[in-house]
XYZ file of C-alpha atoms in Angstrom:
377
model
C 85.808 123.590 133.751
C 88.411 122.968 131.076
C 86.961 123.800 127.642
C 88.759 123.151 124.370
C 87.884 125.373 121.405
C 88.552 124.041 117.909
C 88.837 127.061 115.621
C 89.135 126.169 111.944
C 88.790 129.841 111.052
C 90.815 132.540 112.757
C 92.341 135.922 112.045
C 90.936 139.426 112.213
C 87.574 139.946 113.905
C 86.107 141.150 110.604
C 83.296 138.611 110.366
C 80.559 137.220 112.586
C 82.235 133.856 113.169
C 85.516 135.197 114.552
C 83.743 137.907 116.579
C 81.376 135.370 118.177
C 84.288 133.028 118.951
C 86.353 135.802 120.523
C 83.435 137.000 122.663
C 82.678 133.518 124.007
C 86.315 132.692 124.796
C 86.758 136.034 126.547
C 83.593 135.529 128.614
C 84.450 131.968 129.684
C 88.056 132.831 130.536
C 86.826 135.858 132.494
C 84.514 133.600 134.490
C 87.447 131.465 135.618
C 87.157 128.573 133.179
C 90.380 127.217 131.690
C 90.113 127.597 127.936
C 92.311 125.789 125.436
C 92.321 127.125 121.880
C 93.430 125.165 118.812
C 93.872 127.637 115.940
C 96.381 129.331 113.651
C 96.113 132.547 115.684
C 95.635 132.304 119.435
C 94.347 134.644 122.134
C 96.558 136.531 124.557
C 94.431 136.559 127.695
C 94.390 135.097 131.189
C 93.090 131.510 131.581
C 93.624 130.833 127.856
C 96.191 128.275 126.673
C 96.950 128.294 122.957
C 97.683 125.202 120.885
C 98.873 126.694 117.581
C 98.546 124.771 114.318
C 99.767 125.634 110.840
C 97.723 127.266 108.114
C 96.012 124.785 105.805
C 97.696 124.281 102.440
C 94.460 124.189 100.445
C 94.470 124.562 96.672
C 95.325 127.947 95.131
C 91.720 128.782 94.195
C 90.269 128.107 97.661
C 93.231 129.796 99.321
C 92.707 132.887 97.131
C 89.000 133.053 98.040
C 89.658 132.864 101.780
C 92.582 135.299 101.605
C 90.413 137.885 99.822
C 87.956 137.650 102.701
C 90.631 137.957 105.387
C 90.099 134.396 106.628
C 92.796 131.838 107.487
C 92.009 128.110 107.590
C 93.750 125.759 110.015
C 95.485 122.493 109.158
C 94.400 119.451 111.176
C 97.412 118.410 113.252
C 96.114 115.390 115.148
C 98.917 115.334 117.725
C 98.253 118.911 118.761
C 94.485 118.369 118.753
C 94.837 115.330 120.995
C 97.013 117.229 123.491
C 94.430 120.017 123.628
C 91.526 117.614 124.230
C 93.130 115.258 126.766
C 91.769 115.971 130.245
C 89.228 118.613 129.175
C 85.553 118.558 130.170
C 84.009 119.525 126.830
C 85.113 120.322 123.275
C 83.462 123.163 121.356
C 83.673 123.303 117.552
C 83.550 126.573 115.627
C 82.799 125.467 112.028
C 82.552 121.983 110.416
C 85.854 122.015 108.505
C 89.012 119.858 108.604
C 90.168 120.751 112.131
C 86.735 120.014 113.606
C 86.393 116.765 111.646
C 89.650 115.505 113.148
C 88.813 116.828 116.635
C 85.450 115.097 116.890
C 87.002 111.695 116.154
C 89.666 112.231 118.801
C 87.105 113.485 121.324
C 85.064 110.313 120.815
C 88.163 108.166 121.350
C 88.875 110.018 124.601
C 85.198 109.956 125.670
C 84.896 113.753 125.801
C 81.537 115.376 124.914
C 81.340 117.739 121.948
C 79.256 120.817 121.231
C 79.304 122.870 118.042
C 78.144 126.297 116.935
C 76.376 126.564 113.588
C 78.255 129.500 112.072
C 78.537 128.351 108.447
C 75.555 128.706 106.123
C 75.994 126.647 102.946
C 75.486 129.725 100.793
C 78.427 131.441 102.520
C 80.625 128.849 100.827
C 78.874 128.397 97.474
C 78.611 132.175 96.898
C 82.364 132.265 96.279
C 82.197 129.687 93.491
C 79.114 131.052 91.735
C 76.729 128.359 93.017
C 74.856 130.221 95.759
C 71.461 129.815 94.074
C 71.909 126.116 93.246
C 69.717 124.525 95.909
C 70.920 120.978 95.234
C 74.563 121.985 95.818
C 73.715 123.769 99.078
C 71.707 120.766 100.263
C 74.625 118.424 99.551
C 76.945 120.675 101.546
C 74.605 120.678 104.548
C 74.391 116.875 104.374
C 78.182 116.670 104.216
C 78.458 118.875 107.325
C 75.940 116.630 109.083
C 77.651 113.370 108.126
C 81.189 114.476 108.983
C 80.585 116.579 112.104
C 77.156 117.517 113.421
C 75.630 114.018 113.776
C 78.393 113.155 116.253
C 77.812 116.176 118.505
C 76.117 116.075 121.882
C 74.574 119.505 121.262
C 74.420 122.071 118.450
C 74.225 125.780 119.154
C 72.135 127.663 116.565
C 72.283 131.492 116.623
C 68.726 131.676 115.220
C 65.629 129.503 114.881
C 65.824 130.202 111.131
C 69.081 128.285 110.582
C 68.016 125.460 112.916
C 64.889 124.893 110.829
C 66.806 125.146 107.532
C 69.448 122.625 108.578
C 67.137 120.077 110.191
C 64.656 120.151 107.306
C 67.491 119.732 104.773
C 69.320 116.799 106.398
C 66.127 115.145 107.607
C 67.513 114.405 111.054
C 67.500 116.160 114.380
C 70.504 116.519 116.675
C 69.927 117.944 120.174
C 70.090 121.685 119.614
C 69.557 125.014 121.331
C 68.916 128.488 119.920
C 71.074 131.207 121.519
C 71.881 134.543 119.926
C 75.558 135.489 119.644
C 74.597 138.824 121.195
C 75.757 142.412 120.834
C 78.763 143.767 122.724
C 77.873 145.884 125.755
C 79.717 148.877 124.291
C 76.905 149.325 121.780
C 74.482 149.697 124.705
C 76.603 151.952 126.910
C 78.608 154.167 124.523
C 76.435 157.173 123.629
C 79.060 159.194 121.754
C 77.948 160.272 118.277
C 80.097 160.776 115.203
C 78.171 162.860 112.700
C 79.930 162.565 109.342
C 77.650 164.909 107.393
C 74.775 167.374 107.649
C 73.001 165.266 105.042
C 70.508 162.466 105.719
C 72.939 159.653 106.609
C 72.400 155.998 105.742
C 74.667 153.382 107.350
C 75.333 149.903 105.969
C 77.909 147.765 107.808
C 79.406 144.427 106.850
C 82.045 142.721 104.765
C 82.311 143.851 101.128
C 81.614 140.470 99.552
C 79.309 139.068 96.903
C 76.549 137.827 99.215
C 76.325 141.160 101.063
C 74.985 142.912 97.917
C 75.836 146.523 98.919
C 75.430 147.590 95.274
C 71.656 147.484 95.793
C 71.925 150.346 98.282
C 74.077 152.439 95.932
C 71.642 151.962 93.048
C 68.664 152.679 95.313
C 70.031 156.008 96.574
C 70.825 157.023 92.994
C 67.191 156.304 92.024
C 65.572 157.827 95.108
C 65.377 161.329 93.652
C 67.265 162.714 96.668
C 70.792 161.425 96.134
C 72.303 164.912 96.571
C 70.741 165.125 100.040
C 71.932 161.701 101.177
C 75.248 160.571 102.667
C 76.093 156.840 102.587
C 78.546 155.213 104.990
C 79.605 151.693 104.017
C 81.371 150.413 107.128
C 83.579 147.427 106.472
C 86.272 145.924 104.287
C 86.496 143.128 101.764
C 87.245 141.940 98.235
C 84.521 143.933 96.468
C 85.489 147.348 97.826
C 87.120 148.567 94.597
C 84.065 147.591 92.526
C 81.699 149.297 94.954
C 83.829 152.459 95.015
C 83.815 152.537 91.214
C 80.017 152.184 91.124
C 79.493 154.917 93.746
C 81.697 157.296 91.738
C 79.890 156.463 88.498
C 76.509 157.185 90.146
C 77.761 160.463 91.637
C 77.072 159.440 95.230
C 78.444 160.917 98.458
C 79.718 157.659 99.930
C 82.408 156.785 102.487
C 84.094 153.382 102.556
C 85.926 152.645 105.785
C 86.682 149.869 108.243
C 85.900 151.122 111.765
C 87.072 149.821 115.110
C 84.252 148.723 117.402
C 84.420 151.955 119.381
C 84.330 154.043 116.184
C 81.464 151.999 114.729
C 79.287 152.675 117.775
C 79.717 156.408 117.242
C 79.063 156.154 113.500
C 75.856 154.162 114.029
C 74.616 156.599 116.664
C 75.281 159.455 114.230
C 73.173 157.979 111.423
C 69.553 158.510 110.382
C 68.752 155.120 108.844
C 70.302 151.653 108.591
C 70.040 149.498 105.450
C 70.845 145.788 105.566
C 71.517 144.452 102.072
C 72.831 140.938 102.728
C 71.304 138.036 100.808
C 72.665 135.266 103.058
C 72.786 135.474 106.857
C 72.503 133.138 109.830
C 72.365 136.022 112.291
C 73.049 139.644 111.355
C 75.038 141.001 114.275
C 75.609 144.203 112.270
C 71.862 144.803 112.011
C 71.427 144.047 115.707
C 74.185 146.547 116.547
C 72.401 149.214 114.509
C 69.101 148.578 116.294
C 70.822 148.752 119.695
C 72.315 152.121 118.676
C 68.855 153.464 117.918
C 68.697 153.132 114.140
C 65.624 151.810 112.350
C 66.533 149.198 109.709
C 65.379 148.549 106.166
C 66.173 144.896 105.418
C 66.594 142.809 102.263
C 63.640 140.383 102.202
C 65.797 137.419 101.172
C 64.533 133.912 102.023
C 68.155 132.887 102.671
C 68.561 135.393 105.488
C 67.407 135.303 109.103
C 67.638 139.101 109.259
C 64.246 139.713 107.664
C 62.705 138.424 110.900
C 63.907 141.645 112.573
C 61.365 143.592 110.510
C 58.487 144.862 112.647
C 56.455 146.176 109.699
C 56.527 146.075 105.893
C 58.242 149.476 106.064
C 61.316 147.618 107.339
C 61.549 145.341 104.289
C 62.353 145.829 100.617
C 61.951 143.270 97.838
C 64.910 140.925 97.508
C 67.819 142.695 95.749
C 65.357 145.203 94.234
C 66.952 148.664 94.070
C 63.670 150.335 93.042
C 61.847 148.852 96.027
C 64.621 150.010 98.344
C 64.637 153.479 96.738
C 60.942 153.902 97.604
C 61.531 152.851 101.223
C 64.467 155.255 101.593
C 62.451 158.101 100.061
C 59.578 157.408 102.455
C 61.805 157.541 105.567
C 63.602 160.637 104.266
C 60.334 162.538 103.698
C 58.609 161.281 106.867
C 61.056 161.370 109.819
C 58.219 160.753 112.262
C 58.013 157.208 110.899
C 61.537 156.506 112.183
C 60.646 157.981 115.563
C 57.611 155.728 115.918
C 59.486 152.576 114.886
C 62.437 153.462 117.120
C 60.110 153.251 120.144
C 58.841 149.855 119.012
C 62.380 148.529 118.629
C 63.183 149.372 122.266
C 61.757 146.026 123.417
C 63.664 144.145 120.704
C 67.066 145.571 121.616
C 67.006 144.287 125.210
C 67.150 140.656 124.021
C 70.490 141.281 122.246
C 72.574 141.689 125.433
C 75.930 139.921 125.015
C 76.223 139.096 128.733
C 72.886 137.296 128.723
C 73.714 135.365 125.556
C 77.176 134.348 126.773
C 75.719 133.183 130.082
C 73.340 130.929 128.155
C 76.275 129.539 126.151
C 78.187 128.843 129.375
C 75.159 127.029 130.803
C 74.933 124.903 127.641
C 78.579 123.819 127.927
C 78.247 123.036 131.666
C 75.039 121.073 131.097
C 76.565 118.930 128.338
C 79.688 118.197 130.413
C 77.647 117.213 133.473
C 75.209 115.059 131.518
C 78.073 113.204 129.863
C 79.736 112.458 133.193
């Protein structure tokens, strides 16, 4: 098949959206499909043809927000989009922004079916303008996404049942949809090398350093646990709030590393840890938490109603009260004093980790694209 990817967001694979996009393109191209990619930054791999567009000239405030998060937005060049769509079997949209809005109109004109992945939670956008907890604003954004993009799709891919239910209940309409996890790279299953960074009890927290990730809760919790001198924290990632988090860790007298790791390094770091803490408030699908579970770590997860990650909790021991440092401190203390609890939960998570296989998830995505193309013909 010939599959055209419309990538509004591109750049470094430092967030779930770009990682999921890269993995799917790589899988499809590796399976012999011809993949066309419309984006600012393309992909240098066999069976992939790039259709480069310019960076969007959004206003200075929006541009500053995206730049801080290492994200580049694409400008909708209709001539280039049309060339990329002509003669393809199916168009796949990454996020419901300007490039995708233009692409779906052109695809309809050319009678080409369209699928879309649901990678953008409303709160991911509103968090950057201080409106994350304004339900009415988030609802309006979801309805805008539906009106401009999703209602015109043949199929929507949802990474989790959680976000499918949130979106459909908010807009009040259903579009044909399928729930498929974005999956965890096979290296996390097969690489058993460990990187032990300390003799102390080591807590790992991975993810972008941004407002909605709320890593400060972990720092405050360790400081209040009563065992901060026996605990090593590894915050794996990068982002706009790093300086603030480093300042807080220093003020609290914590032993804390801040570093962006390559995928290979991250596998070793996770396998060398004792506990994983997931602090994010907003999440469609927490690949970082899934990676930790695959590497054998037991998670403690923020019980936020805006996050799908809390559904990975097997017991109440795996959850702490939303953004509550005292609640998290008690959970950390309990796991530190009772290592057998981690051992017992690790065995229970063995069944969970098998469902995260990237190969299986990508195969399901391929089947979705083939099915939509065939049904349309």
